[in-house]
XYZ file of C-alpha atoms in Angstrom:
204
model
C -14.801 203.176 -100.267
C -18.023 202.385 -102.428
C -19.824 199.073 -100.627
C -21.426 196.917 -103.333
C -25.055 197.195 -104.145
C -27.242 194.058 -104.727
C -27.564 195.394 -107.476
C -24.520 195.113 -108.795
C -23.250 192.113 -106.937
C -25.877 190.566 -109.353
C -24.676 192.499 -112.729
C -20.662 190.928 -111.904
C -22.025 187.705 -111.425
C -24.228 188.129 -114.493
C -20.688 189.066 -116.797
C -18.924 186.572 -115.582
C -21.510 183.795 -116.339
C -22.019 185.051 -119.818
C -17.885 185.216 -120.374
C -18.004 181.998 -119.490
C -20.921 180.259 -121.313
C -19.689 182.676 -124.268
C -16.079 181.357 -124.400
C -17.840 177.635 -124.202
C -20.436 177.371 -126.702
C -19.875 181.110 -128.747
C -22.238 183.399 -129.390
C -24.575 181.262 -132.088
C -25.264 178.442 -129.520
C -25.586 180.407 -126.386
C -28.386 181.324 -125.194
C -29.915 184.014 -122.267
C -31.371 180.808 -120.622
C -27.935 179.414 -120.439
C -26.148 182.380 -119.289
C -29.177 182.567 -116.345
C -28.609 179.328 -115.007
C -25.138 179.709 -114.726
C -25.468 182.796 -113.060
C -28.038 181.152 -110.586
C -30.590 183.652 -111.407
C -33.904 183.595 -113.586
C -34.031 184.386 -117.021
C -36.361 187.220 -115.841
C -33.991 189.096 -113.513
C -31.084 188.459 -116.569
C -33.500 190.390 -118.733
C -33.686 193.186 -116.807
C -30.325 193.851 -116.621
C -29.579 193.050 -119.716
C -32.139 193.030 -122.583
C -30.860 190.574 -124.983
C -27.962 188.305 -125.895
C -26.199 190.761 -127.941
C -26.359 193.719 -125.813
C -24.657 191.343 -123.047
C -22.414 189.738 -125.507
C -20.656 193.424 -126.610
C -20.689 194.533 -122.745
C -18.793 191.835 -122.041
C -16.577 191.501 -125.075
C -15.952 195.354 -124.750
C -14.319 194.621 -121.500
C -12.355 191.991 -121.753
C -10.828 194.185 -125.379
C -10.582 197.179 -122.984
C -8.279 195.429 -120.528
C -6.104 193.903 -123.185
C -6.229 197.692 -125.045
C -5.056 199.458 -122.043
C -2.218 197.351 -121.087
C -1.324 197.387 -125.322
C -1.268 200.855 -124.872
C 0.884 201.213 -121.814
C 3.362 199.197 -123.029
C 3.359 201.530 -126.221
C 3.403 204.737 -123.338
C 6.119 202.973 -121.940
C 9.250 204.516 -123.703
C 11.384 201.599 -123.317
C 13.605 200.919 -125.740
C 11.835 198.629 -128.254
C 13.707 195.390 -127.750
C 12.455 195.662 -123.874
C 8.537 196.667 -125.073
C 8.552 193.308 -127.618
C 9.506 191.477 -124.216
C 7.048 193.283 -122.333
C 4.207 192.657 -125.005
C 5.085 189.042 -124.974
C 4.977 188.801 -121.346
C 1.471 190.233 -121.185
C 0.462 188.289 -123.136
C 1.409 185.227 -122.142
C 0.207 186.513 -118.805
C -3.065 187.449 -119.552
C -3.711 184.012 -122.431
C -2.639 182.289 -118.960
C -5.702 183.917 -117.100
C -7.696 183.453 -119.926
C -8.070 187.250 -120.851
C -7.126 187.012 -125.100
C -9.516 183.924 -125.490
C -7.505 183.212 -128.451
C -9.877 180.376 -129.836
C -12.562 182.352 -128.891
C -11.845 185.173 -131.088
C -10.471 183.449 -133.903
C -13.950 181.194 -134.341
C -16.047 184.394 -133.636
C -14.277 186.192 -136.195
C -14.584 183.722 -138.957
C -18.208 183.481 -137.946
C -19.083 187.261 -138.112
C -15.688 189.122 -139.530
C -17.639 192.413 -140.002
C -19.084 192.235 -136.393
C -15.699 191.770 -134.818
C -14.041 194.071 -137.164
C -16.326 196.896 -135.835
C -15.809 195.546 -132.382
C -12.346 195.458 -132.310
C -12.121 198.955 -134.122
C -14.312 200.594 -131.353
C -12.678 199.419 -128.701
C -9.430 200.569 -129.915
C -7.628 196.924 -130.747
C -6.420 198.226 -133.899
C -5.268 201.461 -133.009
C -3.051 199.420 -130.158
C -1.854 197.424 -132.833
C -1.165 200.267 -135.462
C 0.642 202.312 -132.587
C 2.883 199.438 -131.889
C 3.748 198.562 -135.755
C 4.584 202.351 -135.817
C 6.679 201.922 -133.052
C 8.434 198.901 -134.892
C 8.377 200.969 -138.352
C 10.563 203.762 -136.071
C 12.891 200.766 -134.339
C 13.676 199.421 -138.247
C 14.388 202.916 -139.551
C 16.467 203.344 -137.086
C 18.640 200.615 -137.560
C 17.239 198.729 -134.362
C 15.518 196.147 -136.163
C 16.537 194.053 -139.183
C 13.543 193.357 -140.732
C 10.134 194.636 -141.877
C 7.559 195.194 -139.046
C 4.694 193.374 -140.270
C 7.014 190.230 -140.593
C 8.181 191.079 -137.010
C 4.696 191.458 -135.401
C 3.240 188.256 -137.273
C 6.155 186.533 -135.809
C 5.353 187.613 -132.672
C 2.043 186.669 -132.854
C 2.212 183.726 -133.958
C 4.613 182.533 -131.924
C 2.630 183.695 -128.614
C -1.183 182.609 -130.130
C -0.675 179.487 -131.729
C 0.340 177.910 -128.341
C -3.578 178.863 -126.871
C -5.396 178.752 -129.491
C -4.177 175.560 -130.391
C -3.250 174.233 -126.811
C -5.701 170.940 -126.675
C -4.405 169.960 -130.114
C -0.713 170.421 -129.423
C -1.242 168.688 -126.127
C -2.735 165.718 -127.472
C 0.194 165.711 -130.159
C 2.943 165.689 -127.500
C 0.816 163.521 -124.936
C 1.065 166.444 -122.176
C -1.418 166.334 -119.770
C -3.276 169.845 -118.720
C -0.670 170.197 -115.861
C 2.366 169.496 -118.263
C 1.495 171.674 -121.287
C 0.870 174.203 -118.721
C 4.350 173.867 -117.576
C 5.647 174.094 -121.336
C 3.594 177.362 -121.821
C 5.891 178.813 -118.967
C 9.278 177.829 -120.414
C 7.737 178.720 -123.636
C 7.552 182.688 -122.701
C 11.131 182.763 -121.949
C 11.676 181.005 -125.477
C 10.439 183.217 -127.723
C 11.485 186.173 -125.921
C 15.236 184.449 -126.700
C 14.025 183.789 -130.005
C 12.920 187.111 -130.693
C 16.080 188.848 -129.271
C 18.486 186.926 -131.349
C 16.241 187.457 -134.376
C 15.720 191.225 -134.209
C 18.794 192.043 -136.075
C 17.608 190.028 -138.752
C-alpha cells in the first residue's frame, strides 16, 4: 500500500478546488488566484504544480471524461443484451449526474463557448469513440430486429431524456416549485421512468 506524499495530498486538493471553482464560474472567469484560495494554498505553490489555468483546466477535465469514458465503455464490454445496456447506460448516468460527474451545464456552456476546444477534448479522451461504439451497438440491435427505430433517434432520446433534467434542474425546479430536497427526490423516480419509457418504446 502506497502512503500519500505531501506532495500529492496537495496536487488532490489542488483538482478538486479547480473542479469546483471550474464548474462555478467556467473557464473564462476563473482564475489561478481563485482556484488557490479555495485550495487554501498560495498562488505560488498552485504554480508550481501546475503552470497555468489551462494546463490545470485539461488535467482536470481529462479526468472527470476518463471516468465517464471507462464506465461508457464497460457498459459497451458488457455483452448484455441491448435492452439491459440502455438501462445500464441510463443508470450511470443518472448515477454519476447525481454525484456531479457529467456536469451537464458545465459542458454544454463550455462547449458553446469554445466548440473546437471541447471537440478536441472530448475526441482525445475517447467521448466520441464511447459514443460511436454504443450507436454501433444500437445500429446491430435495429438490424436485428431488436429495436424499432433508427439509432440516432434512439440515443437523442436517451439523452435527452437523462440531460435535460441536470442541466436544466434549477429552472425546472423553480417551474414546479420543488425545493433542492424535492427535485432531488423527482430525479430518483425519474431514472426508473425513462428506463419504462424507453422499454416500451424500443419496439417502436
Amino acid at each position: 500500500m502506497t502512503v500519500p506524499t505531501i506532495e500529492t495530498d496537495i496536487e488532490l486538493r489542488i483538482r478538486q478546488a479547480a473542479m469546483k471553482v471550474f464548474l462555478e464560474k467556467g473557464h473564462s472567469a476563473t482564475s489561478m488566484k481563485a482556484i488557490a484560495d479555495e485550495a487554501g494554498i498560495k498562488r505560488t505553490l498552485l504554480h508550481y504544480y501546475f503552470r497555468n489555468k489551462e494546463k490545470l483546466y485539461d488535467v482536470v477535465f481529462s479526468q472527470v471524461m476518463r471516468q465517464v469514458n471507462e464506465r461508457t465503455s464497460a457498459i459497451n464490454r458488457s455483452g448484455l443484451p441491448i435492452g439491459e445496456r440502455i438501462e445500464a447506460f441510463i443508470d450511470d448516468y443518472f448515477e454519476g449526474s447525481a454525484e456531479g460527474d457529467h456536469c451537464e451545464a458545465f459542458f454544454l456552456h463550455e462547449y458553446n463557448q469554445n466548440p473546437e476546444h471541447m471537440k478536441q477534448a472530448l475526441s482525445r479522451d475517447g467521448f466520441f469513440s464511447a459514443v460511436a461504439e454504443f450507436i454501433e451497438a444500437l445500429d446491430a440491435a435495429h438490424a436485428r430486429g431488436e429495436l424499432g427505430y433508427n439509432a440516432r433517434q434512439l440515443f437523442l432520446d436517451i439523452l435527452s431524456l437523462c440531460m435535460f433534467p441536470f442541466s436544466g434542474q434549477r429552472m425546472v425546479a423553480d417551474t414546479l416549485g420543488l425545493s433542492e430536497t424535492e427535485y432531488a427526490a423527482l430525479l430518483l423516480e425519474r431514472k426508473t421512468h425513462v428506463k419504462k419509457l424507453l422499454r416500451n418504446g424500443l419496439r417502436g
